Tab-separated table of C-alpha atoms in Angstrom:
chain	number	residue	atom	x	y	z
I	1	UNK	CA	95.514	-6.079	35.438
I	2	UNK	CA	95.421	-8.301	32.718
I	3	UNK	CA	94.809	-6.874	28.957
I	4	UNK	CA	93.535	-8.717	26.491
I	5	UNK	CA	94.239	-7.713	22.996
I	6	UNK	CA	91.305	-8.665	20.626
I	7	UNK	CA	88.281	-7.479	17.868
I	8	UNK	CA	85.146	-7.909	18.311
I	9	UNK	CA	84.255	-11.048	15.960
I	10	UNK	CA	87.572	-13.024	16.514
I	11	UNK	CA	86.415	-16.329	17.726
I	12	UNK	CA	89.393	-17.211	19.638
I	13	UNK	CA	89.427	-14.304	21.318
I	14	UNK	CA	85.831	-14.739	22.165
I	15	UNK	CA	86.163	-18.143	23.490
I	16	UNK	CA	89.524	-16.612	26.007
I	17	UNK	CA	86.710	-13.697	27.269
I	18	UNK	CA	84.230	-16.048	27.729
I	19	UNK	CA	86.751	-18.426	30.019
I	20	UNK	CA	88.237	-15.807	31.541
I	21	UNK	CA	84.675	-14.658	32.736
I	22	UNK	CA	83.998	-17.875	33.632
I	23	UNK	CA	87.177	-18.276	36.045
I	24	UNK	CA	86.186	-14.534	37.200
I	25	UNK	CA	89.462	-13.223	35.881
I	26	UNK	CA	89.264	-9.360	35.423
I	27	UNK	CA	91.032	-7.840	32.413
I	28	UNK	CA	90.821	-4.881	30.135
I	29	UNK	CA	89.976	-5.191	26.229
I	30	UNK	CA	92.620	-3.458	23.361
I	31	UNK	CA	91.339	-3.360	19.555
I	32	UNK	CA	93.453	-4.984	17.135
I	33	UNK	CA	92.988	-5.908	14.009
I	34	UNK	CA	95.197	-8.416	12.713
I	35	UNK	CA	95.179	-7.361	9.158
I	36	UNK	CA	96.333	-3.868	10.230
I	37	UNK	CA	100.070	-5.966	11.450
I	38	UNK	CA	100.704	-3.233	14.420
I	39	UNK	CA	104.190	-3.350	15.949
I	40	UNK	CA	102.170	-3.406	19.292
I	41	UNK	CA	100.588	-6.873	18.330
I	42	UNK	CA	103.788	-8.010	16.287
I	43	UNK	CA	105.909	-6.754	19.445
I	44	UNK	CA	103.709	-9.149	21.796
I	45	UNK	CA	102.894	-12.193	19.091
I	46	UNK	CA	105.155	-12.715	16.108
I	47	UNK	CA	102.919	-14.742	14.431
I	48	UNK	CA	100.470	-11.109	14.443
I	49	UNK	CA	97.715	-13.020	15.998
I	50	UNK	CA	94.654	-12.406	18.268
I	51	UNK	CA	94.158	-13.152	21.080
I	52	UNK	CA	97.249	-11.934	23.339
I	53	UNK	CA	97.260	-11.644	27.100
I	54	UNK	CA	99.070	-9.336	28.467
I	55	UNK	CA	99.941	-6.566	31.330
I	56	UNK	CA	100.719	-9.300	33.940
I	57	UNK	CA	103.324	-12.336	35.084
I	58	UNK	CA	103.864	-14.199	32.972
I	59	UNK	CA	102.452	-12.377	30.118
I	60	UNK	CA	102.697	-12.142	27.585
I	61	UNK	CA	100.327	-14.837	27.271
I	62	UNK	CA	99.512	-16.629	23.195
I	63	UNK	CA	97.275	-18.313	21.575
I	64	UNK	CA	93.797	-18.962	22.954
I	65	UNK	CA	94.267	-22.970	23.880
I	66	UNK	CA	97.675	-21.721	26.176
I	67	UNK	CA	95.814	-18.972	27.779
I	68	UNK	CA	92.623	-21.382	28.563
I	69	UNK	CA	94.785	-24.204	29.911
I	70	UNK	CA	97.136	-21.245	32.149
I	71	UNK	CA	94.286	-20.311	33.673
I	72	UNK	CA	92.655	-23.975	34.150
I	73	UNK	CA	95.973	-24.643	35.748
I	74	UNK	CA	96.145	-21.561	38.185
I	75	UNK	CA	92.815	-20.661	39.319
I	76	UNK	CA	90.270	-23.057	40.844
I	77	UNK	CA	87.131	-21.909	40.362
I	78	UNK	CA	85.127	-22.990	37.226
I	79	UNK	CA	87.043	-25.692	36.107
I	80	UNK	CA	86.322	-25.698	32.306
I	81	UNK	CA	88.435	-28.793	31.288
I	82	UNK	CA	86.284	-31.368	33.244
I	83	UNK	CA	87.514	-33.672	36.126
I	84	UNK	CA	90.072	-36.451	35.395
I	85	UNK	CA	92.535	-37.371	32.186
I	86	UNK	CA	89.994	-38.638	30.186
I	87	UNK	CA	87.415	-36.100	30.207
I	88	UNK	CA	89.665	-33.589	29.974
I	89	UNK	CA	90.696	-35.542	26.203
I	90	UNK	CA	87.197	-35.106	25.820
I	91	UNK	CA	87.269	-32.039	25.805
I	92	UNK	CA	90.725	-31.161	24.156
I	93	UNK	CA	89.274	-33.078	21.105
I	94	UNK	CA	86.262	-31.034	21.129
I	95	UNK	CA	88.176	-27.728	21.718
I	96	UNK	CA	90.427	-28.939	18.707
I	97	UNK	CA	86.999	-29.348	16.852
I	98	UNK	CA	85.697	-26.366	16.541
I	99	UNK	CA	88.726	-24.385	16.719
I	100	UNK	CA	90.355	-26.038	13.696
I	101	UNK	CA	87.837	-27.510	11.921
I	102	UNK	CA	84.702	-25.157	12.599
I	103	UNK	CA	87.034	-22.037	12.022
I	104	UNK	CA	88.433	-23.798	9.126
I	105	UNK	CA	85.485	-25.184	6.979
I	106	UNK	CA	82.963	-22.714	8.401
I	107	UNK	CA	83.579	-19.039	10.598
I	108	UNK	CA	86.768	-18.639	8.356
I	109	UNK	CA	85.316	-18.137	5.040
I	110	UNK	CA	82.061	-16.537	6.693
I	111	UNK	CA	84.355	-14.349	8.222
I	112	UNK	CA	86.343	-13.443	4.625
I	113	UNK	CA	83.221	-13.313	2.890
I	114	UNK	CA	81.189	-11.157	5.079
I	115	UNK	CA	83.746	-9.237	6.839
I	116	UNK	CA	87.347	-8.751	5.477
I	117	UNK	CA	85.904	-8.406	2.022
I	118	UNK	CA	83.418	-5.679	3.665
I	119	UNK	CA	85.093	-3.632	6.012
I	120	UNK	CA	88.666	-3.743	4.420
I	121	UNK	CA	88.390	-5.063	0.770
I	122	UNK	CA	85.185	-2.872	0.118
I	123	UNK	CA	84.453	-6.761	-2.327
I	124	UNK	CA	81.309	-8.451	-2.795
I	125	UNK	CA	81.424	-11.659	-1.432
I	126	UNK	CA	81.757	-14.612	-3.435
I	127	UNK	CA	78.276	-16.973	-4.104
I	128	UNK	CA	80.134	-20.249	-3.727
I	129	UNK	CA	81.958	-19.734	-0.605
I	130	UNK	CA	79.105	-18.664	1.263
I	131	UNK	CA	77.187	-21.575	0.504
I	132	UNK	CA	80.134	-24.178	1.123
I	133	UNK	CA	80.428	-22.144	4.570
I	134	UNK	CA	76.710	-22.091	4.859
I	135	UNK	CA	76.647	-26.172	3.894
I	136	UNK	CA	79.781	-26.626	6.776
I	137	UNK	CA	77.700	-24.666	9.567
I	138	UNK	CA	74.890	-27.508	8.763
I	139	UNK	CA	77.339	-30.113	8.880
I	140	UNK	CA	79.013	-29.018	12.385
I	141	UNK	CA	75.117	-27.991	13.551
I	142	UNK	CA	74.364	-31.909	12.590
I	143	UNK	CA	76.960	-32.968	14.778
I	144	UNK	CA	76.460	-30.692	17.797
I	145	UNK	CA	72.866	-31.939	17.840
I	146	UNK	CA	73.962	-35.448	17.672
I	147	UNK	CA	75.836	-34.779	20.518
I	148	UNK	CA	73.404	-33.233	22.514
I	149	UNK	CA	71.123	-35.947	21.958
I	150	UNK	CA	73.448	-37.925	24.431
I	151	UNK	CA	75.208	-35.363	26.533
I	152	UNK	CA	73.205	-32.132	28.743
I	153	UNK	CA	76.601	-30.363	27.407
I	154	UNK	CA	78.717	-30.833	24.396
I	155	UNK	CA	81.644	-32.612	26.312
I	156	UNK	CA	79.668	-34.749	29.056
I	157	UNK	CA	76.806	-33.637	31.878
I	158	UNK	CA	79.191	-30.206	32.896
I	159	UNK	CA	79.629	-26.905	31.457
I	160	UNK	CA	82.847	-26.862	29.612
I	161	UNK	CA	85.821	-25.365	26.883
I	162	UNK	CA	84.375	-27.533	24.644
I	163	UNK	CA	80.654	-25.051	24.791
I	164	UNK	CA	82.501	-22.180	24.803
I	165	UNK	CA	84.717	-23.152	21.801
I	166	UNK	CA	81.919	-24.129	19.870
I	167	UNK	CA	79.829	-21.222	21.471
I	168	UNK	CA	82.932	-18.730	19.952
I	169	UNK	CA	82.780	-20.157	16.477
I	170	UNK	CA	78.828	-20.164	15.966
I	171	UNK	CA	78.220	-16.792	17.385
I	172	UNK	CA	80.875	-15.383	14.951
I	173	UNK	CA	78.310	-17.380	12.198
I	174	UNK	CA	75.640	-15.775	13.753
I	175	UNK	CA	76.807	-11.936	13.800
I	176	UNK	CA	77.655	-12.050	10.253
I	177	UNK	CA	73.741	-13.820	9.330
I	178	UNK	CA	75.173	-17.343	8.701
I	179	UNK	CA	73.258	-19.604	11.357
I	180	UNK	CA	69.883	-20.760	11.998
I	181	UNK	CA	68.329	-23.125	14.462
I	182	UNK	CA	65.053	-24.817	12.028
I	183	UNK	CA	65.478	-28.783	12.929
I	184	UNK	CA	68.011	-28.280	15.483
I	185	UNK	CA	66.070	-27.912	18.613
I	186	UNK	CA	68.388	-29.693	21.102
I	187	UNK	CA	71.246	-26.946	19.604
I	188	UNK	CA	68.909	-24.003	19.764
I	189	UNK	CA	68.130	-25.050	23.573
I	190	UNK	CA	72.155	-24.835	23.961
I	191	UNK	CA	73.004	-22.407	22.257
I	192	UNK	CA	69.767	-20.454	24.455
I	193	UNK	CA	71.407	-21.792	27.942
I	194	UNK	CA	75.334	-20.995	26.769
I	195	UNK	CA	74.088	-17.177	25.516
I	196	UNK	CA	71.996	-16.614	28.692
I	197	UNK	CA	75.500	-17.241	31.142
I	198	UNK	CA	76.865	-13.978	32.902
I	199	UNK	CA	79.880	-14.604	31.388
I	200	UNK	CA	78.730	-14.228	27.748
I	201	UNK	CA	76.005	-11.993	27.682
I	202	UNK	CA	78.900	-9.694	28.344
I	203	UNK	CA	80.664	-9.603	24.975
I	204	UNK	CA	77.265	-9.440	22.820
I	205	UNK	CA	76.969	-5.728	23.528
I	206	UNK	CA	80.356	-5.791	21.125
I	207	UNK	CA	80.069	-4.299	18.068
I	208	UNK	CA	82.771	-4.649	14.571
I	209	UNK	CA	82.941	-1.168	13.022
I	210	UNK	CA	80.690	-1.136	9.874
I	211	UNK	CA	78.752	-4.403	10.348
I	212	UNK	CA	75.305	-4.417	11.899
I	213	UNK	CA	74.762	-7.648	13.158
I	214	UNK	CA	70.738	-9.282	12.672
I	215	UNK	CA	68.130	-8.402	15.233
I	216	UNK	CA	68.052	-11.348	17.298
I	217	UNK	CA	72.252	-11.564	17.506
I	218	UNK	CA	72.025	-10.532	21.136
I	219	UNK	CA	68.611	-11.165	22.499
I	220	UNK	CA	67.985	-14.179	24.726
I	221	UNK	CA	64.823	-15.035	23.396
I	222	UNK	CA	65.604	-15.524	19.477
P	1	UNK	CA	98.321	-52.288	23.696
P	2	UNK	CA	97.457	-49.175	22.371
P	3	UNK	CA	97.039	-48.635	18.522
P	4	UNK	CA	97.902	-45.779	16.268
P	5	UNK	CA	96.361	-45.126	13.486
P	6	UNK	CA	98.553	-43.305	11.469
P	7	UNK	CA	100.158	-42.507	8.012
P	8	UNK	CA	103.915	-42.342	7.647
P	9	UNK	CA	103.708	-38.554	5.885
P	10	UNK	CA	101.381	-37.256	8.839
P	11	UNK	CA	103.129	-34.925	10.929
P	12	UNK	CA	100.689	-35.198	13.594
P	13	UNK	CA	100.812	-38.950	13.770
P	14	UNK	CA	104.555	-38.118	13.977
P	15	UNK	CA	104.520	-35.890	17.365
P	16	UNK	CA	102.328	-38.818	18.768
P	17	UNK	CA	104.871	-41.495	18.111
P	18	UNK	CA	107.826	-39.212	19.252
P	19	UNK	CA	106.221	-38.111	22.596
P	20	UNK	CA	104.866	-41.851	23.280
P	21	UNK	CA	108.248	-43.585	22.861
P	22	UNK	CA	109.689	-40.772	24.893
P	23	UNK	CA	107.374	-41.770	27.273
P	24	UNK	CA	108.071	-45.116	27.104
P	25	UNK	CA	104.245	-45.970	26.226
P	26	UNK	CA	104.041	-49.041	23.480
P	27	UNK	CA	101.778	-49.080	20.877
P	28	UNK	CA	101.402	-50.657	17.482
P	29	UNK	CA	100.952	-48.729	14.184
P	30	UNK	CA	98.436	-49.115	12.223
P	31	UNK	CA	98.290	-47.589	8.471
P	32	UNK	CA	95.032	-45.098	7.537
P	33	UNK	CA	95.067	-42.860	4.609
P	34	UNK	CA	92.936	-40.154	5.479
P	35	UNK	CA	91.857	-39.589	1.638
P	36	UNK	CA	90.388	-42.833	1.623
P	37	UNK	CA	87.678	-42.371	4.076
P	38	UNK	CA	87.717	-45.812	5.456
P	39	UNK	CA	84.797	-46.557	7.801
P	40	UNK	CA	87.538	-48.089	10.303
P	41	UNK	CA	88.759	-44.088	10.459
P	42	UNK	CA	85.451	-42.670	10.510
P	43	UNK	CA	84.477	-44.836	12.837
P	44	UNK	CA	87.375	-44.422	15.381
P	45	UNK	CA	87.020	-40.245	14.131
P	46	UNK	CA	84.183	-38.448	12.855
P	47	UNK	CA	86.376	-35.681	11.499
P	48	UNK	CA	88.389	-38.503	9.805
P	49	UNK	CA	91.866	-37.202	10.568
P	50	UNK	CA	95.065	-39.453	11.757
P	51	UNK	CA	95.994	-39.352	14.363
P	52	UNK	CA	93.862	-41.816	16.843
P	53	UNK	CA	95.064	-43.856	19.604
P	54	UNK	CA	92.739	-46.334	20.485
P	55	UNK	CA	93.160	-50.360	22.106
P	56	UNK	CA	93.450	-49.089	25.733
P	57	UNK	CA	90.822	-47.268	28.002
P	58	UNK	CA	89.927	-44.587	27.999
P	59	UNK	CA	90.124	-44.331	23.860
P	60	UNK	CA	89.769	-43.730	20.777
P	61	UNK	CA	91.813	-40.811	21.928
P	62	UNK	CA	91.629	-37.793	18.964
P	63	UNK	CA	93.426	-35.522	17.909
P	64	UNK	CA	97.041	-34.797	18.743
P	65	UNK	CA	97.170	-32.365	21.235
P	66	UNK	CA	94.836	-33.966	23.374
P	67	UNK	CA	96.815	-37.627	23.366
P	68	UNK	CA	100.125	-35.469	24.159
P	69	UNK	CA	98.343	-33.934	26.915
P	70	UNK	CA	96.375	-37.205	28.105
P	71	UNK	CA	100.133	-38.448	28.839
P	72	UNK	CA	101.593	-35.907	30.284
P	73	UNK	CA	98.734	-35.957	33.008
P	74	UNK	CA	99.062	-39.734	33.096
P	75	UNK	CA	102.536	-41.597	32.809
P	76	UNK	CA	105.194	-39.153	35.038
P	77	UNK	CA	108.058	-40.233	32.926
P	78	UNK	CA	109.848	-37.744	30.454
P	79	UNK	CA	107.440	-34.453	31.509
P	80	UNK	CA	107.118	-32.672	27.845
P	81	UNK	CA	105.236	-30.135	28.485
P	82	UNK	CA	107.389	-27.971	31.408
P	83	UNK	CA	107.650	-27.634	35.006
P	84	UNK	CA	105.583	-24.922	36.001
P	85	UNK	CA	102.076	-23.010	34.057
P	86	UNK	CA	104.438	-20.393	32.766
P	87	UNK	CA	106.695	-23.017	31.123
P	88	UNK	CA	103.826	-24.527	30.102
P	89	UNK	CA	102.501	-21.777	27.918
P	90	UNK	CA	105.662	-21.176	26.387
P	91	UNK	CA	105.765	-24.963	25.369
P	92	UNK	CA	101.956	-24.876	24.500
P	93	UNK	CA	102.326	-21.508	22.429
P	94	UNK	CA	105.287	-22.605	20.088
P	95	UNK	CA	103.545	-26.220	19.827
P	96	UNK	CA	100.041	-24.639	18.800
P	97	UNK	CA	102.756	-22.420	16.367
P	98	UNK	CA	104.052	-25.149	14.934
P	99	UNK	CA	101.046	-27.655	14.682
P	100	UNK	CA	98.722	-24.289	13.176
P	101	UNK	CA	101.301	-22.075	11.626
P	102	UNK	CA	104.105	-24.184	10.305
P	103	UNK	CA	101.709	-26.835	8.936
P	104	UNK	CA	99.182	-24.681	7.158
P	105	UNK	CA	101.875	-22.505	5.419
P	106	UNK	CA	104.471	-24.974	4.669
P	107	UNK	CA	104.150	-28.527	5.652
P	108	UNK	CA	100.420	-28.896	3.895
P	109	UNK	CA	101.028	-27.198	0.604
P	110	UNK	CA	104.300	-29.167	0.203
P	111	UNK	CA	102.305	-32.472	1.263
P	112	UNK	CA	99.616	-31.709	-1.499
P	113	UNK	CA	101.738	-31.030	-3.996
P	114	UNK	CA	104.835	-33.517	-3.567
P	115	UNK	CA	102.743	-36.041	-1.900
P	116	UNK	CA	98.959	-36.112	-2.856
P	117	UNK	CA	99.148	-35.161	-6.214
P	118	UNK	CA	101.710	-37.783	-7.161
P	119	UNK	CA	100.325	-40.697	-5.094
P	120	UNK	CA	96.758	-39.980	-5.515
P	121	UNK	CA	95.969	-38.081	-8.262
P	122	UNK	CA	98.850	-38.494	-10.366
P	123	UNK	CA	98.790	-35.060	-11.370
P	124	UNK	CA	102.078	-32.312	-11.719
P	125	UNK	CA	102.582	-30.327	-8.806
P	126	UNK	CA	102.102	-26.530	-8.741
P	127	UNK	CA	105.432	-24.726	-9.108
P	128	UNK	CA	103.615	-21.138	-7.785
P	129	UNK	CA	102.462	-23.317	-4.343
P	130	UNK	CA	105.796	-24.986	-4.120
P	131	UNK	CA	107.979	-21.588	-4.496
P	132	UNK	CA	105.317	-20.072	-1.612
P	133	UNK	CA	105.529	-23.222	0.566
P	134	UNK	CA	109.775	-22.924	0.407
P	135	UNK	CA	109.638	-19.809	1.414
P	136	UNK	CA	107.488	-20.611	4.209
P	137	UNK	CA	109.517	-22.857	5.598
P	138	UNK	CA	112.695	-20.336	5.298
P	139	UNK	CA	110.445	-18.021	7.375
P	140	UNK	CA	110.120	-20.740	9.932
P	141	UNK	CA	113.676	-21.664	10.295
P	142	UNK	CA	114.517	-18.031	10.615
P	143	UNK	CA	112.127	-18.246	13.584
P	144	UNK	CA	113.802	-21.302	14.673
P	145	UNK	CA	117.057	-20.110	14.690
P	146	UNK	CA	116.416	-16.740	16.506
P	147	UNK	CA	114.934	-18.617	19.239
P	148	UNK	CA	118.209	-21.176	19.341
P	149	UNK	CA	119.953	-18.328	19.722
P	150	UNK	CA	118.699	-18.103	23.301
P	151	UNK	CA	117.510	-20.936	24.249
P	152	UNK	CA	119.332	-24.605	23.981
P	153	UNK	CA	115.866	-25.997	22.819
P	154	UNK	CA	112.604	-24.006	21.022
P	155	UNK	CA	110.701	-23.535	24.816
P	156	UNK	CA	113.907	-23.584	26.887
P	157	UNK	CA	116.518	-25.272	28.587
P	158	UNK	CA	114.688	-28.277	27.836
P	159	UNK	CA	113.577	-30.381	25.279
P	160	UNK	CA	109.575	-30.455	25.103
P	161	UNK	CA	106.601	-30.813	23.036
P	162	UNK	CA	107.537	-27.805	21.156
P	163	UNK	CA	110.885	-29.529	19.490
P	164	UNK	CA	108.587	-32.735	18.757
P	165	UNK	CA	106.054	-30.360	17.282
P	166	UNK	CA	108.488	-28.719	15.142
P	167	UNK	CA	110.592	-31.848	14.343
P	168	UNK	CA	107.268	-33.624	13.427
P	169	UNK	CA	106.614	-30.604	10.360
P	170	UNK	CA	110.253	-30.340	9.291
P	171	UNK	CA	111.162	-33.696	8.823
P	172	UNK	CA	107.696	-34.360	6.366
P	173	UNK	CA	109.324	-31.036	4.761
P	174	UNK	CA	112.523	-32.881	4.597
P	175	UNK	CA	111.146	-36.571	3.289
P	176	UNK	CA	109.588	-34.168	0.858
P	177	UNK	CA	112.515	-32.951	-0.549
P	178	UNK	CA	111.793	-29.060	1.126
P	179	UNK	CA	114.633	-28.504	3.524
P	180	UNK	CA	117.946	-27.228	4.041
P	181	UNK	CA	120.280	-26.064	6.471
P	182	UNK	CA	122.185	-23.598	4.481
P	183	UNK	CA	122.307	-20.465	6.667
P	184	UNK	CA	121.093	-21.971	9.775
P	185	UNK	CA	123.806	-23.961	11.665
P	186	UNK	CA	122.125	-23.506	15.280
P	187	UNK	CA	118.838	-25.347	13.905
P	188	UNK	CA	121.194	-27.399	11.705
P	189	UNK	CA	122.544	-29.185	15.638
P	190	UNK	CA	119.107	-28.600	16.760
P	191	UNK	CA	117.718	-30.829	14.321
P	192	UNK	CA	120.531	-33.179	13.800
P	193	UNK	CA	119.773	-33.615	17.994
P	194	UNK	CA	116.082	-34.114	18.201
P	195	UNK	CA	116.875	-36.674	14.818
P	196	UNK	CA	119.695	-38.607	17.134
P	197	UNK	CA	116.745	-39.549	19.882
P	198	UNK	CA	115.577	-43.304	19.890
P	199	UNK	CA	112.355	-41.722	19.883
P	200	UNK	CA	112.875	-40.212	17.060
P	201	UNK	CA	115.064	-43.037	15.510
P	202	UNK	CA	112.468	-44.773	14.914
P	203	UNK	CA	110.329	-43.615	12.802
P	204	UNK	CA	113.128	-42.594	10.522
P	205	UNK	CA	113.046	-45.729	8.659
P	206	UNK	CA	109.193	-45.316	7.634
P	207	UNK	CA	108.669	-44.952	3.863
P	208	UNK	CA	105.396	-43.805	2.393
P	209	UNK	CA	104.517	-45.820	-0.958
P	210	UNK	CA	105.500	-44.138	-4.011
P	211	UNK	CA	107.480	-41.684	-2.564
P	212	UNK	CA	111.397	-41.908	-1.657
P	213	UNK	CA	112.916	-39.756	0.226
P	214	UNK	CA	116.468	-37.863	-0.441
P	215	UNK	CA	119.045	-39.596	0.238
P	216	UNK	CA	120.046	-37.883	3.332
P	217	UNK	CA	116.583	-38.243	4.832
P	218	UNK	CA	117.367	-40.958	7.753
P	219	UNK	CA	121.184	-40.041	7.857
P	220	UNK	CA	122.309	-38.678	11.742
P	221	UNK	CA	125.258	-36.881	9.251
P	222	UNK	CA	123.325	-35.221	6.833
């Protein structure tokens, strides 16, 4: 079997569980924090990065947009990339999105501020980046619900890497108290139908060591 | 015809032109500072980032990744990306490496400071950022020349994405004034091979305004 070396508010590691579920691939979970630099994660990924996939052929498997487009390319079922060249650049650019800038501008410092700084520093946060991360989750909000105002899903009328991408990065926001859904209703209705899937109301059990996340973080109706 | 828009610095916009005239796909180049914000960028982008390919249905195609992989699914010639989903995740990790990794630690920091900060804000570059980004690089020749030592190119017996990827950083390091070879002979013929490509050839003779490069920048013997 597959195992899947991750923590619990890694958003790429979220978004590989939540295709993985999708394509009804079965694999086991390892903790590993990439701060902590373990030979067992430096021995599978030199570059000390979750997510890894490993235990099978032709594992070991790195870095989160490999693993999603291995698995597009060997199992059927669920296709998450969308149906012909130019909906699948769709959703590459979309993917790209919120996995560089999303992570960048908005989970990343949320993530520093409200985590690292917390569970490893023992730091306050800092004011100023929270509210430039707290200003970039508006900004990326703005744009999903633009997008939603012309698409049932963020890529086009199917279910796709694009959602769960997006899906990864703003439920990282949300464990750690950084998102809210006041003027976005098309979002909140998305972000409602993406959380209510099989395949992700499986990871919100998940809990990171020493950070509670807000009451509503896993129910459906929030 | 298809467009680029592009900068001549932008190592992105550099793994597009290599992997289209590898492919043998023509477009015409079309100069877009990112800095400046032009509504002809934002307009093509939201996220206002070179590169774009646009002219040709199905565009504006964004980001880079996505326009490699849009022609690798579409024009047979010159397959970059592998033969088989195992070869492809190889290629796809060391790309992501390259395009994530390389350019955040070294390629960016030595673009800001060499690049931005003289042409734009005429301002003295940082010598704490510079020292950090040279030893980045170091780190990722190391890593280049482990993997020449068992492999004839970065993913395998073939070239692919991953030496464009790589290529496309180094040689902004190397207009920049941030390279050398000096304890590295296997990446040394590497690079001196991937630099002997037409593809490659091509956009050798590119200067960006203000800036000259050393003198052995576009020299095959360097």
């Amino acid at each position: 079997m597959w195992t899947l070396y991750q923590f619990p508010l890694c958003p790429f590691s979220r978004k590989v569980r939540i295709a993985l579920a999708e394509k009804n691939v079965d694999f086991a979970l390892e903790l590993e924090y990439p701060w902590a630099r373990s030979d067992r994660l430096l021995g599978l990924n030199q570059a000390g990065q979750t997510p890894v996939l490993a235990g099978e052929k032709p594992g070991p498997l790195v870095h989160s947009q490999a693993i999603c487009e291995y698995f597009e390319e060997t199992v059927e079922k669920a296709p998450l990339l969308g149906s012909g060249s130019a909906a699948r650049a769709e959703v590459r650019r979309l993917t790209a999105w919120f996995d560089e800038k999303c992570y960048a501008e908005a989970t990343n410092p949320l993530l520093l501020e409200r985590m690292y700084k917390r569970v490893v520093l023992r730091q306050p946060p800092e004011a100023r980046t929270l509210r430039a991360a707290s200003q970039a989750v508006a900004l990326h909000l703005d744009r999903i619900e633009a997008l939603l105002g012309e698409r049932r899903w963020l890529a086009g009328a199917t279910f796709s890497l694009a959602d769960v991408a997006a899906f990864a990065q703003l439920s990282v926001a949300d464990y750690l108290g950084g998102l809210g859904f006041s003027g976005y209703p098309d979002t909140k209705q998305w972000y409602s139908a993406v959380k209510s899937r099989p395949s992700v109301r499986r990871l919100l059990p998940d809990r990171m060591e020493g950070l509670v996340p807000p009451p509503h973080y896993d129910k459906l109706d929030f």
